[in-house]
Amino acid sequence: MTMVKLKMGMVGGGQGAFIGAVHRIAAQLDNQIELVCGAFNQNPDDTIASGLSFGLPKNRCYASYKEMFIEEQKLPDTERMDLVAIVTPNHLHYDIATLAIEHGFHVISDKPATLNLNQVIALSETLAKHNSLYALTHTYSGYPMIKEAKHRIKQDELGEIRKIVVNYPQGWLSQPTDENNKQAAWRLNPEMAGISCCIADIGVHGAHLAEYISGLTISHVCADLTTTVAGRYLDDDGTVMLRFSNGAKGVLLASQIATGEENNLTISLYGEKASLHWSQESPNSLIKKYPNQSSEIIRTGVGNLCAITQSNTRLPAGHPEGYIEAFANIYLNFAQQIHALKHQLVPPTSALDVPDIKDAIRGMTFIERVVQASESDQKWHKI
Amino acid sequence: MTMVKLKMGMVGGGQGAFIGAVHRIAAQLDNQIELVCGAFNQNPDDTIASGLSFGLPKNRCYASYKEMFIEEQKLPDTERMDLVAIVTPNHLHYDIATLAIEHGFHVISDKPATLNLNQVIALSETLAKHNSLYALTHTYSGYPMIKEAKHRIKQDELGEIRKIVVNYPQGWLSQPTDENNKQAAWRLNPEMAGISCCIADIGVHGAHLAEYISGLTISHVCADLTTTVAGRYLDDDGTVMLRFSNGAKGVLLASQIATGEENNLTISLYGEKASLHWSQESPNSLIKKYPNQSSEIIRTGVGNLCAITQSNTRLPAGHPEGYIEAFANIYLNFAQQIHALKHQLVPPTSALDVPDIKDAIRGMTFIERVVQASESDQKWHKI
Amino acid sequence: MTMVKLKMGMVGGGQGAFIGAVHRIAAQLDNQIELVCGAFNQNPDDTIASGLSFGLPKNRCYASYKEMFIEEQKLPDTERMDLVAIVTPNHLHYDIATLAIEHGFHVISDKPATLNLNQVIALSETLAKHNSLYALTHTYSGYPMIKEAKHRIKQDELGEIRKIVVNYPQGWLSQPTDENNKQAAWRLNPEMAGISCCIADIGVHGAHLAEYISGLTISHVCADLTTTVAGRYLDDDGTVMLRFSNGAKGVLLASQIATGEENNLTISLYGEKASLHWSQESPNSLIKKYPNQSSEIIRTGVGNLCAITQSNTRLPAGHPEGYIEAFANIYLNFAQQIHALKHQLVPPTSALDVPDIKDAIRGMTFIERVVQASESDQKWHKI
Amino acid sequence: MTMVKLKMGMVGGGQGAFIGAVHRIAAQLDNQIELVCGAFNQNPDDTIASGLSFGLPKNRCYASYKEMFIEEQKLPDTERMDLVAIVTPNHLHYDIATLAIEHGFHVISDKPATLNLNQVIALSETLAKHNSLYALTHTYSGYPMIKEAKHRIKQDELGEIRKIVVNYPQGWLSQPTDENNKQAAWRLNPEMAGISCCIADIGVHGAHLAEYISGLTISHVCADLTTTVAGRYLDDDGTVMLRFSNGAKGVLLASQIATGEENNLTISLYGEKASLHWSQESPNSLIKKYPNQSSEIIRTGVGNLCAITQSNTRLPAGHPEGYIEAFANIYLNFAQQIHALKHQLVPPTSALDVPDIKDAIRGMTFIERVVQASESDQKWHKI
């Protein structure tokens, strides 16, 4: 069958932006999507420089995302962009996503979805009125072993879940922040980041992962956020005690001041019958522990893994897949959704396994409730 | 110099009791102490059977601890027991320790020190009036790498401590408890264990370790204890958010229902300049992480470790020392304290590095405050 | 600067071929190369089906590699393929590479370079007469931590190298081989694979890595190859004792019948002053051990890594890069070589860091000598 | 039942000798043996100083081992030593063991058993003529997970064994040897150590472990020993390719110049159906790998381990047992052998699981053949 690639535009993510480059590699990794246009920078000259360096023609390097949506809409179907990747600081997500949807484009957005809860609710209403699809890049849910964990819990291999512990320590903001570090600057600026730095940037990944894998929802939180380094306005560390819909307990630890840590996200899910353990820095192993039996090392590519895990794996066992491949899985599955919609096909089950607007709402709700809970003397807060 | 061993009696710890056997091995490991008498069981016949199996003469197997203290006191100095090890369920600790002290014996006791806070305060007052020494077996503080961690923080290698995370998951109570499991039965019985199972049994180890290594004290707690398995009266799981005396934040996770976990105590201490990481199941490594530099694996027996670490190490590098050796370090150091007191010598610094009555009070305070905090709707509670 | 992608053709690697897909992803990962044509299968219809599924136009799907070279040569410079990737069984490498070079194309080839030593020598002579560049995909040398190891040895951080141990156990041929497993079938067929299976397929990677990192050359071998599973004609396991040019000793272990192993390549290099240790299944860590000092964990993305390591890294620390990224590094660096040649520029140093025809000759020499040595009663054999 | 401890004498192992202290702790750990006498040093005054420091009466501190055997023989059964531990450099083992046996004492000896093969054969003949029992301290065979590995292979869990890889790197002799390091001095002195340093000191442990676990015997060797550091007379590094009785292949790597390594003994045994992997520095885990299935982590204290494993374990799961406990297992089992002999009882199966004179002969044979093989130009040598 002839493969026709989906065409993607990008807002933000110009040269030198770490996450922009990751999006471009991930989107194009499986040959399902090609970058065709962009509004990469606020400065049009920079956008052109970026676009040319990415191999784009100059006329597809737009001065603004508004111009991009207007102009791309005019192009014939065979040329027009299908989807737009939003890779800007948080405060721009809402306007860009809304306009894109209104112009008929599908959206894949960096998390958190918007600057605040109201915006994401408005966005979901806009989505409901249009035919666009929406995906949110909760990257870690793209790892094969995370999908396998979700599957095994769904198959009841753990029995009732009793406790979930997510720990996400990073150390990159442990020192007084260099103003020239763009990544840090906007994340610590309330006008661009919203009401939280640590919880909005990484804590929300942990919360998503806990719900994604377990199939449970967080019902209550008790939070303690901290602004550790002097001169900051937002949290750079936080702990959240959790209660889940089924009565299970949980703890979410997130930190950007955990000196010396890289991106050490780990999660343990304890059920009545067994427990599962995963670490982002060794992502191709999933440990299963049993009461008074040998533990099991489940590995990417080894044995009877579920169909979704397999469709999110490219290599044979022992050939490490990493962060880019997990990111690419989100793009791959989203591309299949779009493809199915475009051609009025039934998408494969694996294509539906992408964080969407419901996850976006959950995430923004979580961030707002946690910040409120942290400021309160009351212990528990409903979510 | 001729070595004369200290003579030890034991209350509790008859045949088949796990921790009794550990005490006997640990006490005698370094040839500083010998077991000479005991009241091992409530049933005198069982005590005799146990004592004979341990190689004791029948006349040193006492029907009760009271009889043991009275009779041993009558013996000449060259025969009389010097110290008593208390290896019973919690509810007996206070009476035995008090009587031992009043009869002039030194005491080494299992933790938690007593059934409640009032008892341990009374015990400290008794101690103050007598010449006895008192040690509490917070085993994990006996590991060489824990001592090295403490030393390095004292040397300011981490800078100001900002966050401490202690996680202590066990799974041995994850299933409905077998009534025939004596270890479980009394720990889950409020009359024998006090107001807490999980926090009193293992959480208190984590709290001690955090304070021991960091040199800080916990100032506030916010707690969420859970009784997971139906039919229990006490907590089998708990999370405590912590604040420390210097403003540092912390989290203590403890669980006995973490299905499949063995004795997976870990601690991470994050300072301004670096962080330290230790895991009880791999106790001979201490990881030090720095901002944007290679990490360091500090190993028992390798390099310029501090004098106290060295005096708590028996083997060259790469020859694993484990739990029994950590336990033996507490006995070894306590024996040197007693020896110094007996012979009016100045004890070596390492001998003073033993958990004592102050730690006992801290521990009982922690347990009580955490249980109160868990029952409260208020978030933070002073300790 | 406008980026113009290099254009690549492919021989072999049709749909369903594992390594073909890896080549395509790796080649295009960094947006420097695009696949424009191919002769993917022996059957022209299959080639067309494959090509269409990869998004190629039908007219660039050639019935044979000969046709492809002839037809592509006729195309204008702006359309013509620049380089060809050879992704076939071993016995075809020589003819394809030779013809490609003679038609003016650059070549990137799977290893081992040819079916035997004579062929690779002839190939090197062909290369010497033409302007083509040649790269051999010794993938593991593309990992950032391997490049860092090489750099540190060059900087004399280890002192004189004394011993190198490479261990490469796989288990995928541990069971009687399924005839339907195409990967296994040709590798075990002397006509397609040459005189060796295990040494030619994976042992040669280990030998290359030892020489690549250390900067030494293997001078003598003593070998013991085994055909473990009944009915096979070639080795599926082997051990080779090594002597290096500087007098250092070494051992290479390779196995395809190491039941349960995935792709567990590890290497340790011991010098007078320190040692380095790397494991392919945890590729982003490099351990450095010292005499009686703490060990060091060198990590991708952390600290002052050398310029070449950095130019072969895409993500910040803690975001795992894996096999595909290592493979892509070979393509990226080779693309920069071709680009520099095309535009008469001086290539960056990192671009020259690609296995080439000299490595190809070393590899084929190694394979032949090891097979001879294994058949001999004599212990040592010069190489 | 009243426990009467066995009484032990010691030759060598005075104050400051590392392995002497280990023997004393290990022997007495399980309360089955007590040290009652010794000839710890060549200098009688030092022996007395050592003995007193160990708590012995002066009259049991003997000027020589000859005097000790003569005098102890005269004592009544209730006081006389039962067994002697030989803890001297290799060249003294034979004379001491022979005399001890001739005087009716049981012997437990450091390895290698004697200075050369002739001596150990003579020793075995002496043993055959007397009633003494003999044990050799191949410590690593005392670890519970090693016993479990042996059991599982015996149960055919691996199928036919095909390959065994033992790697034993140490780095303690990587630097020019300090003459004041007594441990190094005698091991590198041919008159005291025999014809080999590295193979006799540690390689023989690896060979023993391979045979012990697998139940196979080494039939042929091909060896390459090296004297790395200038000025030495004996090997400080070696590699030995192995063939086993069933046709399995193997490799033994041993090194004392592996800079930065501690005591990093590892072994992998590959069978038709599965493989087992153990590492001395993480001794409480045994990894089992299967073809295309999840791997298994078998842990000390977890699940249905065999009876012998259990009788060599003291603690519940997750409480690390280490080198001393493994050493103590050899003493414990040997003590039970002696006890059974003394009281004409049938010893438990676990008591027979102790390296004995047959292992001693195997070990000395291995050392001699490996040294011969290394000096030969011929590849394979029968053993």
Tab-separated table of C-alpha atoms in Angstrom, chain C residues 162-163 165 167 169 171 173-176 222-226 228-229 237-243 249-251 253-255 257-262 264 268 270-275 277 281 289-292 295 373-381, chain D residues 162-163 165 167 169 171 173-176 222-226 228-229 237-243 249-251 253-255 257-262 264 268 270-275 277 281 289-292 295 373-381:
chain	number	residue	atom	x	y	z
C	162	ARG	CA	46.969	-4.123	30.343
C	163	LYS	CA	43.864	-6.172	29.764
C	165	VAL	CA	37.684	-8.244	28.293
C	167	ASN	CA	31.851	-10.430	26.401
C	169	PRO	CA	26.440	-13.270	24.816
C	171	GLY	CA	20.719	-16.465	23.245
C	173	LEU	CA	20.221	-19.225	18.465
C	174	SER	CA	20.157	-21.334	21.627
C	175	GLN	CA	17.305	-23.476	20.395
C	176	PRO	CA	17.272	-25.597	17.212
C	222	CYS	CA	44.079	-18.282	20.321
C	223	ALA	CA	40.575	-19.449	19.567
C	224	ASP	CA	38.020	-22.075	20.450
C	225	LEU	CA	34.890	-21.970	18.304
C	226	THR	CA	31.981	-24.307	18.847
C	228	THR	CA	26.715	-26.230	19.704
C	229	VAL	CA	23.356	-27.022	18.193
C	237	ASP	CA	29.768	-19.819	20.117
C	238	GLY	CA	33.397	-18.883	20.502
C	239	THR	CA	36.114	-17.727	22.847
C	240	VAL	CA	39.240	-15.950	21.657
C	241	MET	CA	42.229	-15.150	23.836
C	242	LEU	CA	43.896	-11.994	22.553
C	243	ARG	CA	47.251	-10.293	22.549
C	249	LYS	CA	46.198	-9.369	27.060
C	250	GLY	CA	42.549	-9.779	26.295
C	251	VAL	CA	39.646	-12.140	26.003
C	253	LEU	CA	33.704	-14.160	24.392
C	254	ALA	CA	30.886	-14.370	21.898
C	255	SER	CA	27.884	-16.620	21.913
C	257	ILE	CA	23.597	-19.985	22.346
C	258	ALA	CA	23.837	-18.238	25.706
C	259	THR	CA	20.296	-19.162	26.629
C	260	GLY	CA	18.249	-16.252	27.899
C	261	GLU	CA	20.719	-13.520	26.984
C	262	GLU	CA	19.443	-10.707	24.827
C	264	ASN	CA	24.398	-8.357	26.443
C	268	SER	CA	36.098	-3.739	30.407
C	270	TYR	CA	42.012	-2.222	32.504
C	271	GLY	CA	44.912	0.201	32.566
C	272	GLU	CA	47.705	0.842	34.999
C	273	LYS	CA	45.877	3.741	36.584
C	274	ALA	CA	42.182	2.970	36.229
C	275	SER	CA	39.647	0.888	34.329
C	277	HIS	CA	33.395	-0.577	32.004
C	281	GLU	CA	22.049	-2.871	27.639
C	289	LYS	CA	37.168	2.352	38.650
C	290	TYR	CA	40.331	3.410	40.442
C	291	PRO	CA	42.737	1.688	42.790
C	292	ASN	CA	41.347	2.145	46.291
C	295	SER	CA	34.267	4.596	41.452
C	373	ALA	CA	43.266	-20.569	14.968
C	374	SER	CA	40.303	-22.519	16.224
C	375	GLU	CA	41.066	-25.371	13.844
C	376	SER	CA	44.724	-25.490	14.856
C	377	ASP	CA	46.398	-27.419	17.682
C	378	GLN	CA	48.872	-24.591	17.936
C	379	LYS	CA	48.025	-22.086	20.616
C	380	TRP	CA	48.855	-18.651	19.270
C	381	HIS	CA	48.295	-17.269	15.778
D	162	ARG	CA	26.705	-26.012	27.350
D	163	LYS	CA	28.878	-23.190	28.564
D	165	VAL	CA	31.867	-18.464	32.230
D	167	ASN	CA	35.172	-14.179	35.838
D	169	PRO	CA	38.762	-9.826	38.671
D	171	GLY	CA	42.643	-5.084	41.502
D	173	LEU	CA	47.834	-6.217	43.088
D	174	SER	CA	47.457	-3.762	40.205
D	175	GLN	CA	50.106	-1.437	41.588
D	176	PRO	CA	53.758	-2.328	42.297
D	222	CYS	CA	44.186	-23.977	27.431
D	223	ALA	CA	45.820	-21.259	29.470
D	224	ASP	CA	47.470	-17.881	29.198
D	225	LEU	CA	48.984	-16.653	32.461
D	226	THR	CA	50.661	-13.276	32.738
D	228	THR	CA	51.967	-8.085	34.580
D	229	VAL	CA	53.803	-5.997	37.144
D	237	ASP	CA	46.546	-12.516	35.792
D	238	GLY	CA	45.306	-15.434	33.776
D	239	THR	CA	42.744	-16.721	31.334
D	240	VAL	CA	41.897	-20.385	30.953
D	241	MET	CA	39.686	-21.835	28.246
D	242	LEU	CA	37.939	-24.928	29.592
D	243	ARG	CA	36.369	-28.112	28.363
D	249	LYS	CA	32.884	-25.266	26.945
D	250	GLY	CA	33.965	-22.708	29.476
D	251	VAL	CA	36.178	-19.764	30.247
D	253	LEU	CA	39.195	-15.326	33.836
D	254	ALA	CA	41.144	-14.394	36.943
D	255	SER	CA	43.067	-11.256	37.647
D	257	ILE	CA	45.710	-6.517	38.331
D	258	ALA	CA	42.205	-5.578	37.208
D	259	THR	CA	42.600	-2.030	38.424
D	260	GLY	CA	39.707	-0.822	40.533
D	261	GLU	CA	37.999	-4.174	40.928
D	262	GLU	CA	37.274	-5.345	44.444
D	264	ASN	CA	34.097	-9.157	41.623
D	268	SER	CA	27.168	-17.745	34.406
D	270	TYR	CA	24.236	-21.753	30.257
D	271	GLY	CA	22.128	-24.819	29.670
D	272	GLU	CA	19.893	-25.915	26.862
D	273	LYS	CA	16.782	-24.710	28.624
D	274	ALA	CA	17.863	-21.777	30.765
D	275	SER	CA	20.857	-20.069	32.355
D	277	HIS	CA	23.910	-15.948	36.866
D	281	GLU	CA	29.264	-8.678	45.319
D	289	LYS	CA	17.172	-16.424	32.240
D	290	TYR	CA	14.991	-18.291	29.777
D	291	PRO	CA	14.661	-18.302	26.004
D	292	ASN	CA	12.197	-15.555	25.139
D	295	SER	CA	13.888	-13.522	33.661
D	373	ALA	CA	49.398	-25.344	29.774
D	374	SER	CA	50.321	-21.706	29.905
D	375	GLU	CA	53.971	-22.527	29.287
D	376	SER	CA	53.169	-24.783	26.329
D	377	ASP	CA	52.742	-23.884	22.654
D	378	GLN	CA	50.224	-26.665	22.417
D	379	LYS	CA	46.645	-25.512	22.751
D	380	TRP	CA	44.780	-28.084	24.803
D	381	HIS	CA	45.964	-29.979	27.874
